[in-house]
Every structure is written in C-alpha cells, then in structure tokens.
Amino acid sequence: MAQTEALRIRDAVDSDREAIQAVALGAYVQYAEVLPKDRWEAYQDSILDSVYGEEPAARIVAEWNQEIVGSVLLFITSEKAYGRPQLGIKGPIIRLLSVSPHARGKGIATALIKECVRRAQRMGAEYLHLHTSDMMAAAVKLYEHLGFERAVDKDMMNGTTLVKCFRINLQTTNLLESVNTSR
C-alpha cells in the first residue's frame, strides 16, 4: 500500500494506552480459541503488562482516518522485552505488533515495521528482532516477505510452545527504499 493521507504513524501518548490495549487485545483474541484457557489468560496479562509497563523504549501507533487501528512496542533488550536477559539480545525488539481486524490488508503492519526499522537504524543497531510462534502463520509470512530471517539461537520456550526468533539485518535491508525516511 502506498502511504496516503489517511494513514499516520506516530509516537503514542499516555492517553493512547487504552486504545493500544483495545487494538492489541482485539488483534490477539483470535488465539483464545487455540490456546488453553490458562495460557490465554497469561498471554492477556503479558499484553497488558507491556502496554501499561514502563519498559518499552517506544510505543508507536497507526492512525487510519484518525482512529488508532495499529500499534507496536519497541524494546531495547530481551531483558526489557521479556525479562529474559539470557537470550542475549542487546538491541531493539519488536513486540505486540497489532492491527485491528477491520483494518487488516491496508499495509498497516508493514508501515509499523518500517517505522521500527527506521528507528532501530537510527539507534545504530545491527539487527531488529522479534518473536512469534507457528500459530501466527500470517505474521510469519509477512516477516519473511519483508526480509526477516530465523535466528534460532534466540528462540525461547513458553510452556510447551516454541517461540521462534526472527531478525532483520539493518545494514543490508532495503525495506525502507520505498518509504520517505525524511519524516
């Protein structure tokens, strides 16, 4: 999707947190059907902790026609993102990329990822990481399409679920070539 006046990517302000919560829970509620009840409840708690916690380095939202329809959190280490310093990720991590179901297919997730790439490059980071699982097949497909590759050494287990790590090399990616980076 070409950037239009209707889509605006910006830093969230504190008063956006309820909207971010609604977008994230709305985007992830589809997994309530596939996860055991206790795992879904723990996942919801994790989402809320991230949205309302002070660990994200950035909270970024996507507005479509002045409605917040997407969000992403950017953390600076695996310790900040997951409380897992043992993963050894000492660079930016995307977490909780969310797009409202009614706004999907408009390029919003891609626009949010590109903004994270831009910010990670400005930080001087070598890689931008994220974690996901096989149940999020559409997300995995998008990440791979955008140039993210597996980083098996940074995988983690959540109960019995393998949470796969992906990363994009910020020195070699051409992901931003189609975007105006002078904003």
Short mmCIF file of N, CA and C in Angstrom, two decimals:
data_model
loop_
_atom_site.label_atom_id
_atom_site.label_comp_id
_atom_site.label_asym_id
_atom_site.label_seq_id
_atom_site.Cartn_x
_atom_site.Cartn_y
_atom_site.Cartn_z
N MET A 1 0.84 -1.19 0.00
CA MET A 1 0.00 0.00 0.00
C MET A 1 0.87 1.24 0.00
N ALA A 2 0.57 2.17 -0.81
CA ALA A 2 1.28 3.44 -0.81
C ALA A 2 0.80 4.25 0.39
N GLN A 3 1.71 5.01 0.94
CA GLN A 3 1.32 5.87 2.06
C GLN A 3 0.31 6.90 1.55
N THR A 4 -0.74 7.09 2.31
CA THR A 4 -1.75 8.08 1.94
C THR A 4 -1.96 9.00 3.13
N GLU A 5 -2.72 10.06 2.88
CA GLU A 5 -3.03 10.98 3.97
C GLU A 5 -3.83 10.29 5.08
N ALA A 6 -4.52 9.20 4.75
CA ALA A 6 -5.36 8.53 5.74
C ALA A 6 -4.54 7.78 6.79
N LEU A 7 -3.34 7.33 6.46
CA LEU A 7 -2.52 6.57 7.39
C LEU A 7 -1.46 7.47 8.00
N ARG A 8 -1.42 7.47 9.31
CA ARG A 8 -0.44 8.28 10.04
C ARG A 8 0.23 7.39 11.08
N ILE A 9 1.56 7.33 11.06
CA ILE A 9 2.34 6.60 12.05
C ILE A 9 2.94 7.64 12.98
N ARG A 10 2.75 7.44 14.29
CA ARG A 10 3.25 8.43 15.25
C ARG A 10 3.56 7.76 16.58
N ASP A 11 4.30 8.49 17.42
CA ASP A 11 4.53 8.04 18.79
C ASP A 11 3.22 8.12 19.56
N ALA A 12 2.99 7.14 20.37
CA ALA A 12 1.81 7.16 21.23
C ALA A 12 2.04 8.13 22.37
N VAL A 13 0.97 8.66 22.89
CA VAL A 13 1.00 9.46 24.11
C VAL A 13 0.28 8.65 25.18
N ASP A 14 0.48 9.04 26.44
CA ASP A 14 -0.10 8.27 27.53
C ASP A 14 -1.60 8.03 27.37
N SER A 15 -2.30 9.02 26.84
CA SER A 15 -3.76 8.87 26.70
C SER A 15 -4.14 7.85 25.62
N ASP A 16 -3.17 7.36 24.84
CA ASP A 16 -3.43 6.34 23.82
C ASP A 16 -3.41 4.92 24.38
N ARG A 17 -3.00 4.74 25.62
CA ARG A 17 -2.79 3.38 26.12
C ARG A 17 -4.06 2.53 26.09
N GLU A 18 -5.21 3.11 26.38
CA GLU A 18 -6.44 2.32 26.31
C GLU A 18 -6.72 1.88 24.88
N ALA A 19 -6.48 2.76 23.93
CA ALA A 19 -6.67 2.39 22.52
C ALA A 19 -5.68 1.31 22.10
N ILE A 20 -4.44 1.42 22.56
CA ILE A 20 -3.43 0.40 22.26
C ILE A 20 -3.86 -0.94 22.84
N GLN A 21 -4.35 -0.92 24.07
CA GLN A 21 -4.84 -2.14 24.71
C GLN A 21 -5.97 -2.75 23.89
N ALA A 22 -6.92 -1.93 23.47
CA ALA A 22 -8.05 -2.43 22.70
C ALA A 22 -7.60 -3.03 21.36
N VAL A 23 -6.67 -2.35 20.69
CA VAL A 23 -6.16 -2.87 19.41
C VAL A 23 -5.43 -4.19 19.63
N ALA A 24 -4.55 -4.23 20.62
CA ALA A 24 -3.77 -5.45 20.87
C ALA A 24 -4.67 -6.62 21.25
N LEU A 25 -5.56 -6.40 22.19
CA LEU A 25 -6.45 -7.50 22.60
C LEU A 25 -7.37 -7.90 21.46
N GLY A 26 -7.85 -6.93 20.68
CA GLY A 26 -8.69 -7.25 19.53
C GLY A 26 -7.94 -8.04 18.47
N ALA A 27 -6.68 -7.73 18.29
CA ALA A 27 -5.87 -8.42 17.29
C ALA A 27 -5.50 -9.83 17.74
N TYR A 28 -5.28 -10.02 19.02
CA TYR A 28 -4.79 -11.30 19.51
C TYR A 28 -5.89 -12.22 20.04
N VAL A 29 -7.12 -11.73 20.18
CA VAL A 29 -8.20 -12.54 20.75
C VAL A 29 -8.46 -13.81 19.93
N GLN A 30 -8.11 -13.80 18.65
CA GLN A 30 -8.31 -14.99 17.83
C GLN A 30 -7.54 -16.19 18.39
N TYR A 31 -6.49 -15.95 19.17
CA TYR A 31 -5.70 -17.05 19.71
C TYR A 31 -6.31 -17.62 20.99
N ALA A 32 -7.33 -16.96 21.53
CA ALA A 32 -8.03 -17.50 22.70
C ALA A 32 -8.66 -18.85 22.36
N GLU A 33 -9.01 -19.03 21.10
CA GLU A 33 -9.65 -20.28 20.67
C GLU A 33 -8.66 -21.43 20.56
N VAL A 34 -7.38 -21.13 20.34
CA VAL A 34 -6.41 -22.21 20.14
C VAL A 34 -5.53 -22.46 21.36
N LEU A 35 -5.49 -21.50 22.26
CA LEU A 35 -4.68 -21.67 23.48
C LEU A 35 -5.55 -22.20 24.62
N PRO A 36 -4.96 -23.01 25.49
CA PRO A 36 -5.70 -23.39 26.69
C PRO A 36 -6.06 -22.12 27.48
N LYS A 37 -7.16 -22.18 28.21
CA LYS A 37 -7.68 -21.00 28.90
C LYS A 37 -6.62 -20.32 29.78
N ASP A 38 -5.88 -21.10 30.56
CA ASP A 38 -4.88 -20.51 31.46
C ASP A 38 -3.75 -19.83 30.68
N ARG A 39 -3.37 -20.40 29.52
CA ARG A 39 -2.33 -19.79 28.69
C ARG A 39 -2.82 -18.50 28.06
N TRP A 40 -4.11 -18.48 27.62
CA TRP A 40 -4.66 -17.26 27.04
C TRP A 40 -4.72 -16.16 28.10
N GLU A 41 -5.14 -16.51 29.30
CA GLU A 41 -5.22 -15.50 30.38
C GLU A 41 -3.83 -14.95 30.70
N ALA A 42 -2.83 -15.82 30.72
CA ALA A 42 -1.46 -15.36 30.97
C ALA A 42 -0.98 -14.46 29.82
N TYR A 43 -1.37 -14.81 28.59
CA TYR A 43 -0.99 -14.00 27.43
C TYR A 43 -1.64 -12.62 27.51
N GLN A 44 -2.91 -12.57 27.88
CA GLN A 44 -3.60 -11.29 28.06
C GLN A 44 -2.88 -10.44 29.11
N ASP A 45 -2.51 -11.06 30.22
CA ASP A 45 -1.79 -10.34 31.27
C ASP A 45 -0.47 -9.80 30.76
N SER A 46 0.23 -10.59 29.96
CA SER A 46 1.50 -10.15 29.37
C SER A 46 1.29 -8.96 28.45
N ILE A 47 0.22 -9.00 27.67
CA ILE A 47 -0.09 -7.87 26.77
C ILE A 47 -0.32 -6.62 27.60
N LEU A 48 -1.13 -6.73 28.64
CA LEU A 48 -1.45 -5.57 29.48
C LEU A 48 -0.21 -5.05 30.19
N ASP A 49 0.63 -5.96 30.69
CA ASP A 49 1.87 -5.55 31.35
C ASP A 49 2.76 -4.74 30.39
N SER A 50 2.82 -5.18 29.14
CA SER A 50 3.65 -4.46 28.17
C SER A 50 3.05 -3.11 27.79
N VAL A 51 1.73 -3.07 27.61
CA VAL A 51 1.07 -1.82 27.22
C VAL A 51 1.18 -0.78 28.32
N TYR A 52 0.99 -1.21 29.56
CA TYR A 52 0.97 -0.25 30.67
C TYR A 52 2.29 -0.15 31.42
N GLY A 53 3.23 -1.05 31.13
CA GLY A 53 4.52 -1.02 31.80
C GLY A 53 5.40 0.10 31.27
N GLU A 54 6.52 0.28 31.92
CA GLU A 54 7.44 1.35 31.54
C GLU A 54 8.65 0.85 30.76
N GLU A 55 8.66 -0.42 30.38
CA GLU A 55 9.82 -1.00 29.72
C GLU A 55 9.97 -0.65 28.23
N PRO A 56 8.88 -0.46 27.48
CA PRO A 56 9.10 -0.15 26.05
C PRO A 56 9.88 1.15 25.85
N ALA A 57 10.80 1.12 24.90
CA ALA A 57 11.54 2.33 24.54
C ALA A 57 10.66 3.22 23.68
N ALA A 58 9.71 2.60 22.97
CA ALA A 58 8.78 3.38 22.15
C ALA A 58 7.46 2.62 22.03
N ARG A 59 6.40 3.38 22.04
CA ARG A 59 5.07 2.90 21.72
C ARG A 59 4.66 3.65 20.46
N ILE A 60 4.39 2.91 19.41
CA ILE A 60 4.10 3.52 18.12
C ILE A 60 2.70 3.11 17.70
N VAL A 61 1.93 4.07 17.21
CA VAL A 61 0.57 3.76 16.78
C VAL A 61 0.39 4.13 15.31
N ALA A 62 -0.58 3.47 14.72
CA ALA A 62 -1.01 3.77 13.35
C ALA A 62 -2.44 4.28 13.44
N GLU A 63 -2.65 5.45 12.87
CA GLU A 63 -3.99 6.02 12.80
C GLU A 63 -4.48 5.93 11.36
N TRP A 64 -5.68 5.45 11.19
CA TRP A 64 -6.32 5.39 9.88
C TRP A 64 -7.57 6.24 10.00
N ASN A 65 -7.60 7.33 9.25
CA ASN A 65 -8.72 8.27 9.35
C ASN A 65 -9.00 8.67 10.80
N GLN A 66 -7.93 8.99 11.50
CA GLN A 66 -7.94 9.50 12.87
C GLN A 66 -8.37 8.47 13.93
N GLU A 67 -8.40 7.20 13.57
CA GLU A 67 -8.69 6.12 14.53
C GLU A 67 -7.42 5.28 14.70
N ILE A 68 -7.05 4.99 15.94
CA ILE A 68 -5.91 4.11 16.18
C ILE A 68 -6.32 2.69 15.81
N VAL A 69 -5.66 2.16 14.77
CA VAL A 69 -6.01 0.83 14.27
C VAL A 69 -4.81 -0.12 14.31
N GLY A 70 -3.67 0.37 14.76
CA GLY A 70 -2.48 -0.47 14.84
C GLY A 70 -1.52 0.07 15.88
N SER A 71 -0.71 -0.84 16.39
CA SER A 71 0.31 -0.42 17.35
C SER A 71 1.43 -1.44 17.38
N VAL A 72 2.56 -0.98 17.88
CA VAL A 72 3.71 -1.85 18.08
C VAL A 72 4.52 -1.25 19.22
N LEU A 73 5.16 -2.12 19.97
CA LEU A 73 6.05 -1.70 21.05
C LEU A 73 7.47 -2.04 20.64
N LEU A 74 8.39 -1.14 20.93
CA LEU A 74 9.80 -1.34 20.62
C LEU A 74 10.58 -1.35 21.93
N PHE A 75 11.29 -2.43 22.17
CA PHE A 75 12.11 -2.60 23.37
C PHE A 75 13.58 -2.58 22.96
N ILE A 76 14.46 -2.33 23.94
CA ILE A 76 15.88 -2.23 23.58
C ILE A 76 16.71 -3.46 23.93
N THR A 77 16.16 -4.38 24.69
CA THR A 77 16.88 -5.63 25.01
C THR A 77 15.87 -6.73 25.30
N SER A 78 16.35 -7.97 25.28
CA SER A 78 15.48 -9.10 25.64
C SER A 78 15.10 -9.05 27.12
N GLU A 79 15.94 -8.44 27.93
CA GLU A 79 15.58 -8.29 29.35
C GLU A 79 14.39 -7.35 29.49
N LYS A 80 14.40 -6.24 28.77
CA LYS A 80 13.29 -5.28 28.84
C LYS A 80 12.03 -5.86 28.20
N ALA A 81 12.17 -6.56 27.08
CA ALA A 81 11.02 -7.07 26.35
C ALA A 81 10.35 -8.24 27.05
N TYR A 82 11.15 -9.17 27.58
CA TYR A 82 10.61 -10.42 28.10
C TYR A 82 11.06 -10.77 29.51
N GLY A 83 11.93 -9.94 30.09
CA GLY A 83 12.51 -10.33 31.37
C GLY A 83 13.46 -11.50 31.21
N ARG A 84 14.08 -11.64 30.03
CA ARG A 84 14.96 -12.77 29.73
C ARG A 84 16.32 -12.29 29.22
N PRO A 85 17.17 -11.84 30.13
CA PRO A 85 18.49 -11.39 29.69
C PRO A 85 19.32 -12.53 29.09
N GLN A 86 19.01 -13.76 29.45
CA GLN A 86 19.77 -14.91 28.96
C GLN A 86 19.64 -15.09 27.45
N LEU A 87 18.65 -14.48 26.81
CA LEU A 87 18.56 -14.55 25.34
C LEU A 87 19.70 -13.78 24.69
N GLY A 88 20.27 -12.82 25.42
CA GLY A 88 21.43 -12.10 24.92
C GLY A 88 21.14 -11.11 23.80
N ILE A 89 19.91 -10.67 23.67
CA ILE A 89 19.60 -9.68 22.64
C ILE A 89 19.79 -8.30 23.26
N LYS A 90 20.80 -7.61 22.79
CA LYS A 90 21.12 -6.29 23.31
C LYS A 90 20.87 -5.23 22.23
N GLY A 91 19.76 -5.39 21.57
CA GLY A 91 19.35 -4.46 20.53
C GLY A 91 17.84 -4.43 20.45
N PRO A 92 17.30 -3.64 19.55
CA PRO A 92 15.85 -3.43 19.50
C PRO A 92 15.06 -4.70 19.16
N ILE A 93 13.90 -4.79 19.79
CA ILE A 93 12.98 -5.92 19.63
C ILE A 93 11.57 -5.37 19.43
N ILE A 94 10.92 -5.85 18.38
CA ILE A 94 9.51 -5.54 18.15
C ILE A 94 8.68 -6.48 19.01
N ARG A 95 7.66 -5.92 19.64
CA ARG A 95 6.76 -6.75 20.43
C ARG A 95 5.33 -6.27 20.23
N LEU A 96 4.41 -7.21 20.20
CA LEU A 96 2.98 -6.94 20.14
C LEU A 96 2.57 -6.06 18.95
N LEU A 97 3.09 -6.40 17.79
CA LEU A 97 2.61 -5.77 16.57
C LEU A 97 1.14 -6.15 16.42
N SER A 98 0.28 -5.15 16.37
CA SER A 98 -1.16 -5.39 16.37
C SER A 98 -1.86 -4.51 15.35
N VAL A 99 -2.79 -5.11 14.63
CA VAL A 99 -3.65 -4.35 13.71
C VAL A 99 -5.08 -4.82 13.95
N SER A 100 -5.98 -3.87 14.12
CA SER A 100 -7.39 -4.21 14.32
C SER A 100 -7.88 -5.06 13.15
N PRO A 101 -8.66 -6.10 13.45
CA PRO A 101 -9.15 -6.97 12.37
C PRO A 101 -9.84 -6.21 11.23
N HIS A 102 -10.58 -5.17 11.54
CA HIS A 102 -11.30 -4.44 10.48
C HIS A 102 -10.37 -3.58 9.62
N ALA A 103 -9.11 -3.43 10.02
CA ALA A 103 -8.17 -2.58 9.29
C ALA A 103 -7.06 -3.38 8.60
N ARG A 104 -7.16 -4.69 8.64
CA ARG A 104 -6.12 -5.52 8.04
C ARG A 104 -6.17 -5.44 6.52
N GLY A 105 -5.02 -5.70 5.91
CA GLY A 105 -4.93 -5.71 4.47
C GLY A 105 -4.67 -4.34 3.85
N LYS A 106 -4.39 -3.35 4.68
CA LYS A 106 -4.14 -1.99 4.19
C LYS A 106 -2.67 -1.59 4.29
N GLY A 107 -1.80 -2.52 4.68
CA GLY A 107 -0.38 -2.21 4.79
C GLY A 107 0.02 -1.59 6.12
N ILE A 108 -0.85 -1.65 7.09
CA ILE A 108 -0.59 -1.01 8.38
C ILE A 108 0.53 -1.71 9.14
N ALA A 109 0.49 -3.03 9.17
CA ALA A 109 1.56 -3.77 9.87
C ALA A 109 2.91 -3.48 9.22
N THR A 110 2.96 -3.46 7.90
CA THR A 110 4.20 -3.16 7.19
C THR A 110 4.69 -1.76 7.52
N ALA A 111 3.79 -0.79 7.56
CA ALA A 111 4.17 0.59 7.89
C ALA A 111 4.74 0.66 9.30
N LEU A 112 4.14 -0.06 10.25
CA LEU A 112 4.66 -0.06 11.62
C LEU A 112 6.03 -0.72 11.70
N ILE A 113 6.22 -1.81 10.97
CA ILE A 113 7.52 -2.48 10.95
C ILE A 113 8.57 -1.56 10.34
N LYS A 114 8.23 -0.89 9.25
CA LYS A 114 9.19 0.02 8.62
C LYS A 114 9.59 1.14 9.58
N GLU A 115 8.65 1.62 10.36
CA GLU A 115 8.98 2.65 11.35
C GLU A 115 9.94 2.09 12.40
N CYS A 116 9.74 0.86 12.81
CA CYS A 116 10.66 0.23 13.77
C CYS A 116 12.04 0.06 13.16
N VAL A 117 12.10 -0.33 11.89
CA VAL A 117 13.39 -0.47 11.20
C VAL A 117 14.09 0.88 11.16
N ARG A 118 13.37 1.92 10.80
CA ARG A 118 13.96 3.26 10.72
C ARG A 118 14.54 3.68 12.07
N ARG A 119 13.78 3.46 13.13
CA ARG A 119 14.24 3.84 14.47
C ARG A 119 15.42 3.00 14.92
N ALA A 120 15.38 1.70 14.63
CA ALA A 120 16.49 0.82 15.00
C ALA A 120 17.77 1.22 14.26
N GLN A 121 17.64 1.60 12.99
CA GLN A 121 18.80 2.07 12.25
C GLN A 121 19.35 3.35 12.86
N ARG A 122 18.47 4.25 13.26
CA ARG A 122 18.93 5.50 13.90
C ARG A 122 19.64 5.21 15.21
N MET A 123 19.28 4.13 15.89
CA MET A 123 19.96 3.74 17.13
C MET A 123 21.35 3.18 16.85
N GLY A 124 21.62 2.84 15.59
CA GLY A 124 22.90 2.24 15.24
C GLY A 124 22.92 0.74 15.46
N ALA A 125 21.75 0.12 15.58
CA ALA A 125 21.68 -1.32 15.83
C ALA A 125 22.04 -2.10 14.57
N GLU A 126 22.56 -3.29 14.77
CA GLU A 126 22.89 -4.17 13.64
C GLU A 126 21.67 -4.96 13.18
N TYR A 127 20.84 -5.39 14.16
CA TYR A 127 19.66 -6.20 13.87
C TYR A 127 18.44 -5.66 14.61
N LEU A 128 17.28 -5.96 14.06
CA LEU A 128 15.99 -5.76 14.72
C LEU A 128 15.38 -7.15 14.86
N HIS A 129 15.02 -7.52 16.09
CA HIS A 129 14.50 -8.85 16.39
C HIS A 129 13.00 -8.80 16.67
N LEU A 130 12.38 -9.97 16.57
CA LEU A 130 11.01 -10.17 17.04
C LEU A 130 10.83 -11.66 17.31
N HIS A 131 9.80 -11.99 18.06
CA HIS A 131 9.48 -13.39 18.37
C HIS A 131 8.03 -13.66 18.01
N THR A 132 7.78 -14.86 17.53
CA THR A 132 6.42 -15.27 17.19
C THR A 132 6.36 -16.80 17.23
N SER A 133 5.17 -17.33 17.08
CA SER A 133 5.03 -18.79 17.08
C SER A 133 4.30 -19.23 15.82
N ASP A 134 4.29 -20.52 15.58
CA ASP A 134 3.67 -21.05 14.37
C ASP A 134 2.18 -20.77 14.30
N MET A 135 1.52 -20.56 15.43
CA MET A 135 0.08 -20.28 15.37
C MET A 135 -0.20 -18.93 14.71
N MET A 136 0.82 -18.09 14.60
CA MET A 136 0.68 -16.78 13.96
C MET A 136 1.24 -16.85 12.53
N ALA A 137 0.72 -17.77 11.74
CA ALA A 137 1.24 -18.07 10.41
C ALA A 137 1.22 -16.85 9.49
N ALA A 138 0.18 -16.05 9.53
CA ALA A 138 0.11 -14.87 8.66
C ALA A 138 1.22 -13.88 9.01
N ALA A 139 1.50 -13.74 10.31
CA ALA A 139 2.57 -12.84 10.73
C ALA A 139 3.92 -13.36 10.25
N VAL A 140 4.16 -14.65 10.41
CA VAL A 140 5.42 -15.25 9.96
C VAL A 140 5.61 -14.99 8.46
N LYS A 141 4.56 -15.19 7.70
CA LYS A 141 4.62 -14.97 6.24
C LYS A 141 5.00 -13.51 5.94
N LEU A 142 4.39 -12.57 6.66
CA LEU A 142 4.71 -11.15 6.45
C LEU A 142 6.17 -10.87 6.80
N TYR A 143 6.62 -11.35 7.96
CA TYR A 143 8.00 -11.09 8.38
C TYR A 143 8.99 -11.62 7.34
N GLU A 144 8.77 -12.83 6.88
CA GLU A 144 9.67 -13.41 5.89
C GLU A 144 9.63 -12.61 4.58
N HIS A 145 8.45 -12.19 4.18
CA HIS A 145 8.31 -11.38 2.95
C HIS A 145 9.09 -10.07 3.06
N LEU A 146 9.14 -9.50 4.25
CA LEU A 146 9.84 -8.23 4.47
C LEU A 146 11.34 -8.39 4.65
N GLY A 147 11.82 -9.63 4.73
CA GLY A 147 13.26 -9.86 4.82
C GLY A 147 13.76 -10.35 6.16
N PHE A 148 12.87 -10.62 7.09
CA PHE A 148 13.31 -11.18 8.37
C PHE A 148 13.72 -12.63 8.15
N GLU A 149 14.76 -13.04 8.87
CA GLU A 149 15.26 -14.41 8.80
C GLU A 149 15.28 -15.01 10.20
N ARG A 150 15.25 -16.32 10.25
CA ARG A 150 15.27 -17.01 11.55
C ARG A 150 16.58 -16.76 12.27
N ALA A 151 16.46 -16.61 13.58
CA ALA A 151 17.61 -16.51 14.48
C ALA A 151 17.40 -17.58 15.56
N VAL A 152 17.64 -18.82 15.17
CA VAL A 152 17.33 -19.99 16.01
C VAL A 152 17.99 -19.90 17.38
N ASP A 153 19.17 -19.29 17.44
CA ASP A 153 19.89 -19.19 18.71
C ASP A 153 19.20 -18.28 19.72
N LYS A 154 18.18 -17.54 19.28
CA LYS A 154 17.45 -16.63 20.18
C LYS A 154 16.01 -17.11 20.41
N ASP A 155 15.69 -18.35 19.98
CA ASP A 155 14.38 -18.93 20.25
C ASP A 155 14.19 -19.12 21.75
N MET A 156 12.94 -19.22 22.17
CA MET A 156 12.66 -19.49 23.58
C MET A 156 11.42 -20.36 23.69
N MET A 157 11.26 -20.97 24.83
CA MET A 157 10.08 -21.77 25.09
C MET A 157 9.15 -20.99 26.00
N ASN A 158 7.86 -21.09 25.70
CA ASN A 158 6.81 -20.55 26.58
C ASN A 158 5.91 -21.73 26.88
N GLY A 159 6.15 -22.36 28.03
CA GLY A 159 5.48 -23.62 28.33
C GLY A 159 5.96 -24.66 27.34
N THR A 160 5.03 -25.23 26.58
CA THR A 160 5.40 -26.23 25.57
C THR A 160 5.47 -25.63 24.17
N THR A 161 5.32 -24.32 24.05
CA THR A 161 5.32 -23.66 22.75
C THR A 161 6.70 -23.10 22.42
N LEU A 162 7.18 -23.45 21.24
CA LEU A 162 8.42 -22.87 20.74
C LEU A 162 8.10 -21.48 20.21
N VAL A 163 8.75 -20.48 20.77
CA VAL A 163 8.59 -19.10 20.32
C VAL A 163 9.83 -18.79 19.49
N LYS A 164 9.60 -18.64 18.19
CA LYS A 164 10.69 -18.50 17.23
C LYS A 164 11.14 -17.05 17.13
N CYS A 165 12.44 -16.88 17.02
CA CYS A 165 13.01 -15.56 16.85
C CYS A 165 13.30 -15.32 15.37
N PHE A 166 12.99 -14.11 14.93
CA PHE A 166 13.33 -13.64 13.60
C PHE A 166 14.09 -12.34 13.75
N ARG A 167 14.95 -12.06 12.79
CA ARG A 167 15.67 -10.79 12.82
C ARG A 167 15.91 -10.31 11.39
N ILE A 168 16.09 -9.01 11.29
CA ILE A 168 16.43 -8.42 10.00
C ILE A 168 17.73 -7.66 10.18
N ASN A 169 18.63 -7.84 9.21
CA ASN A 169 19.92 -7.16 9.23
C ASN A 169 19.69 -5.72 8.79
N LEU A 170 19.94 -4.80 9.67
CA LEU A 170 19.64 -3.39 9.40
C LEU A 170 20.67 -2.73 8.48
N GLN A 171 21.84 -3.36 8.32
CA GLN A 171 22.84 -2.81 7.41
C GLN A 171 22.59 -3.21 5.96
N THR A 172 21.90 -4.32 5.75
CA THR A 172 21.72 -4.79 4.38
C THR A 172 20.27 -4.73 3.89
N THR A 173 19.32 -4.46 4.76
CA THR A 173 17.93 -4.44 4.31
C THR A 173 17.66 -3.28 3.37
N ASN A 174 16.80 -3.52 2.41
CA ASN A 174 16.34 -2.45 1.51
C ASN A 174 14.87 -2.13 1.78
N LEU A 175 14.39 -2.53 2.93
CA LEU A 175 12.99 -2.36 3.29
C LEU A 175 12.52 -0.92 3.24
N LEU A 176 13.40 0.01 3.52
CA LEU A 176 12.99 1.41 3.58
C LEU A 176 13.13 2.15 2.24
N GLU A 177 13.63 1.49 1.23
CA GLU A 177 13.83 2.17 -0.04
C GLU A 177 12.54 2.74 -0.62
N SER A 178 11.41 2.11 -0.31
CA SER A 178 10.14 2.58 -0.86
C SER A 178 9.43 3.57 0.05
N VAL A 179 10.09 3.98 1.11
CA VAL A 179 9.44 4.90 2.06
C VAL A 179 10.23 6.20 2.15
N ASN A 180 9.55 7.24 2.36
CA ASN A 180 10.19 8.53 2.61
C ASN A 180 10.71 8.52 4.03
N THR A 181 12.02 8.47 4.21
CA THR A 181 12.60 8.40 5.54
C THR A 181 12.94 9.76 6.11
N SER A 182 12.53 10.81 5.45
CA SER A 182 12.89 12.16 5.93
C SER A 182 11.87 12.73 6.91
N ARG A 183 10.84 11.94 7.25
CA ARG A 183 9.80 12.46 8.14
C ARG A 183 10.37 12.87 9.46
#
